Amino acid sequence: MFDRLSSLVIALTLVVIAAIFAALTGGDPLSIAMMAIAGFAAAGTVYSALPAPLPDAPGAAPAADAPPVSLLRHPDFARWVDQEKDPLLGVSDNIVAIANDAAIRLLGRHIVGADIRTAIRHPAATEWLSRINSDGPLETVNLVDFPRPGQRWTMRVAALSGGQRIIMLSDHSAIDAADRMRSDFVANASHELRTPLAAILGYVETLQDMNGDTDAPTRSRFLSIIHREAGRMQQLVIDLLSISRVEADRFRRPTTPVDLVAIVQTSVAQLRDSEQPRAKDIVAMLGDAPQPMLGDGAQLGQLAHNIISNAMKYGHPGTPVTVELAREGSRVRLSVSDEGDGIAPDHLPRLTERFYRVDEARSRSVGGTGLGLAIVKHISERHQGQLDIESELGKGTKVSVTFPLAA
């Protein structure tokens, strides 16, 4: 389509040609003048009817000599950065231009406007960031013991034009902790199984070398040791299977109505009828009213059995092991108290760790596997319970679990 100037020039040219043609054909001056006026009017009409030139579209590409738009200053980029849960930094010429809330919580508010090599204070990060403008490939770097000992973060970079970079940080501390826990669990389980197994094999080899009836008392003593160590191995395998089953079901909330009073009564009766030397020390204060809740009866029975057994093992002989059930609003509390040596405060946070023992020698002598309270913890978490352990040196320990009652 012609623009306005081109249309006007064409219209005037046609008018001049028409006037010349009229003069050559002998037209009178009035006709020529009227034809010229009509031509001018037509040219003006054509000029005014043509559309005006359109302005540049908003999305049109900038001129070749216009500077590129900075991604770090785009409002949509800032919105995306704030939505990211992991720490994210926008860097321009090694200066932090933008940081999301996660990065500010991790590194501090002062990092905006600071040099990135001082914002992330870690030797590996400093060396890595000093090569940020080089042409070589930059790979993911591990920041060990960052920002605190025992933690590990990874750092990655995305290169932009104009010396700009996007730096992303990811926390791998939980993954490392889970890997360490898994390795420790395998190592501890292997050690716990290897110790009684070595004792069994040693005594069996000794028995094989014994001949005659003169060694009958020794043979009987060795067999009793083998029986005890085999029972310890069996209990360890049972506990390992129990904790594995509880962990497999931890995300499935129980839906079966049960009565916690009846479950605890059954556990108390089983322990009172057992051959344990402190079976008669159990004092039950469970009340007559039922305590209905949604739960797994077998797991709750195991929880009560483990807590009461621990109190019997580590309390002083002849002192009461008190088992109590009490309603607290919409919840019910199961408490087991003993009168023993107590536990130092620095040990309390670690009592629910697998294979953790306050006193290794005493735990082994009373037959503990180090998994009892770990099982209690997992069962209480599955039932939305809260586990509390209170202890005072020289006075004893109280273990409580609070469960929500059924509506």
CSV table of C-alpha atoms in Angstrom, one decimal, residues 218-401:
chain,number,residue,atom,x,y,z
A,218,THR,CA,31.5,-77.1,81.7
A,219,ARG,CA,29.5,-78.4,78.8
A,220,SER,CA,26.3,-77.4,80.6
A,221,ARG,CA,27.6,-73.9,81.3
A,222,PHE,CA,28.8,-73.4,77.7
A,223,LEU,CA,25.4,-74.6,76.3
A,224,SER,CA,23.6,-72.1,78.6
A,225,ILE,CA,25.8,-69.3,77.2
A,226,ILE,CA,25.1,-70.5,73.6
A,227,HIS,CA,21.4,-70.5,74.4
A,228,ARG,CA,21.5,-66.9,75.8
A,229,GLU,CA,23.5,-65.6,72.8
A,230,ALA,CA,21.2,-67.3,70.4
A,231,GLY,CA,18.2,-65.8,72.1
A,232,ARG,CA,19.9,-62.4,71.9
A,233,MET,CA,20.3,-62.8,68.2
A,234,GLN,CA,16.7,-63.9,67.8
A,235,GLN,CA,15.5,-60.8,69.7
A,236,LEU,CA,17.7,-58.6,67.5
A,237,VAL,CA,16.2,-60.1,64.4
A,238,ILE,CA,12.7,-59.7,65.7
A,239,ASP,CA,13.4,-56.0,66.6
A,240,LEU,CA,14.9,-55.4,63.1
A,241,LEU,CA,11.8,-56.8,61.4
A,242,SER,CA,9.5,-54.8,63.7
A,243,ILE,CA,11.2,-51.5,63.0
A,244,SER,CA,11.2,-52.3,59.3
A,245,ARG,CA,7.4,-53.0,59.4
A,246,VAL,CA,6.7,-49.9,61.4
A,247,GLU,CA,8.7,-47.7,59.0
A,248,ALA,CA,6.9,-49.3,56.0
A,249,ASP,CA,3.5,-48.3,57.5
A,250,ARG,CA,4.4,-44.9,58.9
A,251,PHE,CA,2.5,-43.0,56.3
A,252,ARG,CA,-0.7,-45.1,56.7
A,253,ARG,CA,-2.8,-43.8,59.6
A,254,PRO,CA,-4.5,-46.5,61.5
A,255,THR,CA,-8.3,-46.7,61.1
A,256,THR,CA,-9.2,-49.6,63.5
A,257,PRO,CA,-11.0,-48.6,66.8
A,258,VAL,CA,-9.1,-50.0,69.8
A,259,ASP,CA,-9.2,-49.5,73.6
A,260,LEU,CA,-5.8,-48.5,74.9
A,261,VAL,CA,-6.7,-49.6,78.4
A,262,ALA,CA,-7.3,-53.2,77.2
A,263,ILE,CA,-4.1,-53.2,75.2
A,264,VAL,CA,-1.9,-52.0,78.2
A,265,GLN,CA,-3.7,-54.4,80.5
A,266,THR,CA,-2.7,-57.3,78.2
A,267,SER,CA,0.9,-56.2,78.1
A,268,VAL,CA,1.1,-55.8,81.9
A,269,ALA,CA,-0.5,-59.3,82.3
A,270,GLN,CA,2.0,-60.9,79.9
A,271,LEU,CA,5.0,-59.3,81.7
A,272,ARG,CA,3.6,-60.2,85.2
A,273,ASP,CA,3.3,-63.9,84.1
A,274,SER,CA,6.8,-63.9,82.5
A,275,GLU,CA,9.9,-65.3,84.2
A,276,GLN,CA,11.5,-61.9,84.5
A,277,PRO,CA,12.9,-61.3,88.1
A,278,ARG,CA,11.0,-58.0,88.4
A,279,ALA,CA,7.6,-59.2,87.2
A,280,LYS,CA,6.0,-58.5,90.5
A,281,ASP,CA,7.3,-54.9,90.7
A,282,ILE,CA,4.7,-53.7,88.1
A,283,VAL,CA,2.1,-51.3,89.6
A,284,ALA,CA,-0.7,-50.6,87.1
A,285,MET,CA,-3.0,-47.5,87.5
A,286,LEU,CA,-5.1,-47.8,84.4
A,287,GLY,CA,-8.5,-46.7,85.6
A,288,ASP,CA,-11.8,-48.4,84.7
A,289,ALA,CA,-13.0,-46.1,81.9
A,290,PRO,CA,-12.1,-47.2,78.4
A,291,GLN,CA,-9.8,-45.0,76.3
A,292,PRO,CA,-10.9,-45.4,72.7
A,293,MET,CA,-8.6,-44.5,69.8
A,294,LEU,CA,-7.8,-45.4,66.3
A,295,GLY,CA,-4.7,-47.6,66.2
A,296,ASP,CA,-2.9,-50.8,65.4
A,297,GLY,CA,-3.5,-53.1,68.4
A,298,ALA,CA,-0.3,-55.2,67.8
A,299,GLN,CA,1.9,-52.1,67.4
A,300,LEU,CA,0.4,-50.4,70.5
A,301,GLY,CA,0.9,-53.6,72.5
A,302,GLN,CA,4.6,-53.7,71.4
A,303,LEU,CA,5.0,-50.0,72.4
A,304,ALA,CA,3.6,-50.7,75.9
A,305,HIS,CA,5.7,-53.8,76.2
A,306,ASN,CA,9.0,-52.1,75.2
A,307,ILE,CA,8.5,-49.1,77.6
A,308,ILE,CA,7.6,-51.3,80.6
A,309,SER,CA,10.4,-53.8,79.8
A,310,ASN,CA,12.9,-50.9,79.7
A,311,ALA,CA,11.7,-49.7,83.1
A,312,MET,CA,12.1,-53.2,84.5
A,313,LYS,CA,15.6,-53.6,83.1
A,314,TYR,CA,17.0,-50.3,84.3
A,315,GLY,CA,15.1,-49.6,87.5
A,316,HIS,CA,16.4,-50.8,90.9
A,317,PRO,CA,15.2,-54.3,92.0
A,318,GLY,CA,12.4,-54.1,94.5
A,319,THR,CA,11.3,-50.6,93.4
A,320,PRO,CA,7.9,-50.1,91.7
A,321,VAL,CA,7.5,-49.8,87.9
A,322,THR,CA,4.5,-47.6,87.7
A,323,VAL,CA,2.2,-47.9,84.6
A,324,GLU,CA,-0.4,-45.1,84.4
A,325,LEU,CA,-3.1,-44.1,81.9
A,326,ALA,CA,-4.6,-40.6,82.3
A,327,ARG,CA,-7.0,-38.7,80.1
A,328,GLU,CA,-5.9,-35.1,79.2
A,329,GLY,CA,-8.7,-33.4,77.4
A,330,SER,CA,-9.0,-35.0,74.0
A,331,ARG,CA,-5.8,-37.0,74.5
A,332,VAL,CA,-4.7,-39.9,76.7
A,333,ARG,CA,-1.3,-40.2,78.2
A,334,LEU,CA,0.5,-43.5,78.9
A,335,SER,CA,3.3,-43.1,81.4
A,336,VAL,CA,5.8,-45.6,82.8
A,337,SER,CA,8.1,-44.6,85.7
A,338,ASP,CA,11.0,-46.4,87.3
A,339,GLU,CA,13.2,-45.7,90.2
A,340,GLY,CA,16.7,-46.3,88.9
A,341,ASP,CA,20.0,-44.5,88.3
A,342,GLY,CA,18.5,-42.0,85.9
A,343,ILE,CA,19.9,-40.7,82.6
A,344,ALA,CA,22.2,-37.7,82.1
A,345,PRO,CA,20.5,-34.8,80.2
A,346,ASP,CA,23.0,-34.9,77.3
A,347,HIS,CA,21.9,-38.5,76.5
A,348,LEU,CA,18.2,-37.8,76.4
A,349,PRO,CA,17.9,-36.4,72.8
A,350,ARG,CA,19.7,-39.5,71.5
A,351,LEU,CA,17.8,-42.2,73.3
A,352,THR,CA,15.5,-42.9,70.3
A,353,GLU,CA,18.4,-43.4,67.9
A,354,ARG,CA,18.9,-47.0,66.7
A,355,PHE,CA,21.5,-49.0,68.7
A,356,TYR,CA,22.2,-46.0,71.0
A,357,ARG,CA,23.0,-47.0,74.5
A,358,VAL,CA,23.8,-44.9,77.6
A,359,ASP,CA,25.8,-47.8,79.1
A,360,GLU,CA,27.0,-50.4,76.6
A,361,ALA,CA,28.0,-53.0,79.1
A,362,ARG,CA,24.8,-52.8,81.2
A,363,SER,CA,22.6,-52.8,78.2
A,364,ARG,CA,24.2,-56.0,76.9
A,365,SER,CA,24.0,-57.6,80.3
A,366,VAL,CA,20.3,-57.0,80.6
A,367,GLY,CA,19.7,-58.2,77.1
A,368,GLY,CA,18.9,-54.9,75.4
A,369,THR,CA,19.2,-54.6,71.6
A,370,GLY,CA,19.3,-50.8,71.4
A,371,LEU,CA,16.2,-50.7,69.2
A,372,GLY,CA,13.4,-50.6,71.8
A,373,LEU,CA,12.9,-46.9,72.1
A,374,ALA,CA,13.5,-46.4,68.3
A,375,ILE,CA,10.5,-48.7,67.7
A,376,VAL,CA,8.5,-46.8,70.3
A,377,LYS,CA,9.2,-43.6,68.5
A,378,HIS,CA,8.1,-44.8,65.1
A,379,ILE,CA,4.9,-46.4,66.5
A,380,SER,CA,4.0,-43.2,68.4
A,381,GLU,CA,4.6,-41.1,65.2
A,382,ARG,CA,2.4,-43.4,63.1
A,383,HIS,CA,-0.4,-42.9,65.7
A,384,GLN,CA,0.1,-39.1,65.9
A,385,GLY,CA,1.5,-39.5,69.4
A,386,GLN,CA,4.0,-37.4,71.3
A,387,LEU,CA,6.9,-39.1,73.1
A,388,ASP,CA,8.4,-37.5,76.1
A,389,ILE,CA,11.3,-38.8,78.2
A,390,GLU,CA,12.1,-37.2,81.6
A,391,SER,CA,14.9,-38.4,83.9
A,392,GLU,CA,16.8,-37.3,86.9
A,393,LEU,CA,20.1,-38.8,87.9
A,394,GLY,CA,19.8,-40.9,91.1
A,395,LYS,CA,15.9,-40.8,91.0
A,396,GLY,CA,14.7,-42.6,87.9
A,397,THR,CA,13.1,-42.1,84.5
A,398,LYS,CA,9.6,-41.5,83.2
A,399,VAL,CA,8.6,-42.3,79.6
A,400,SER,CA,5.3,-40.9,78.4
A,401,VAL,CA,3.4,-41.1,75.1
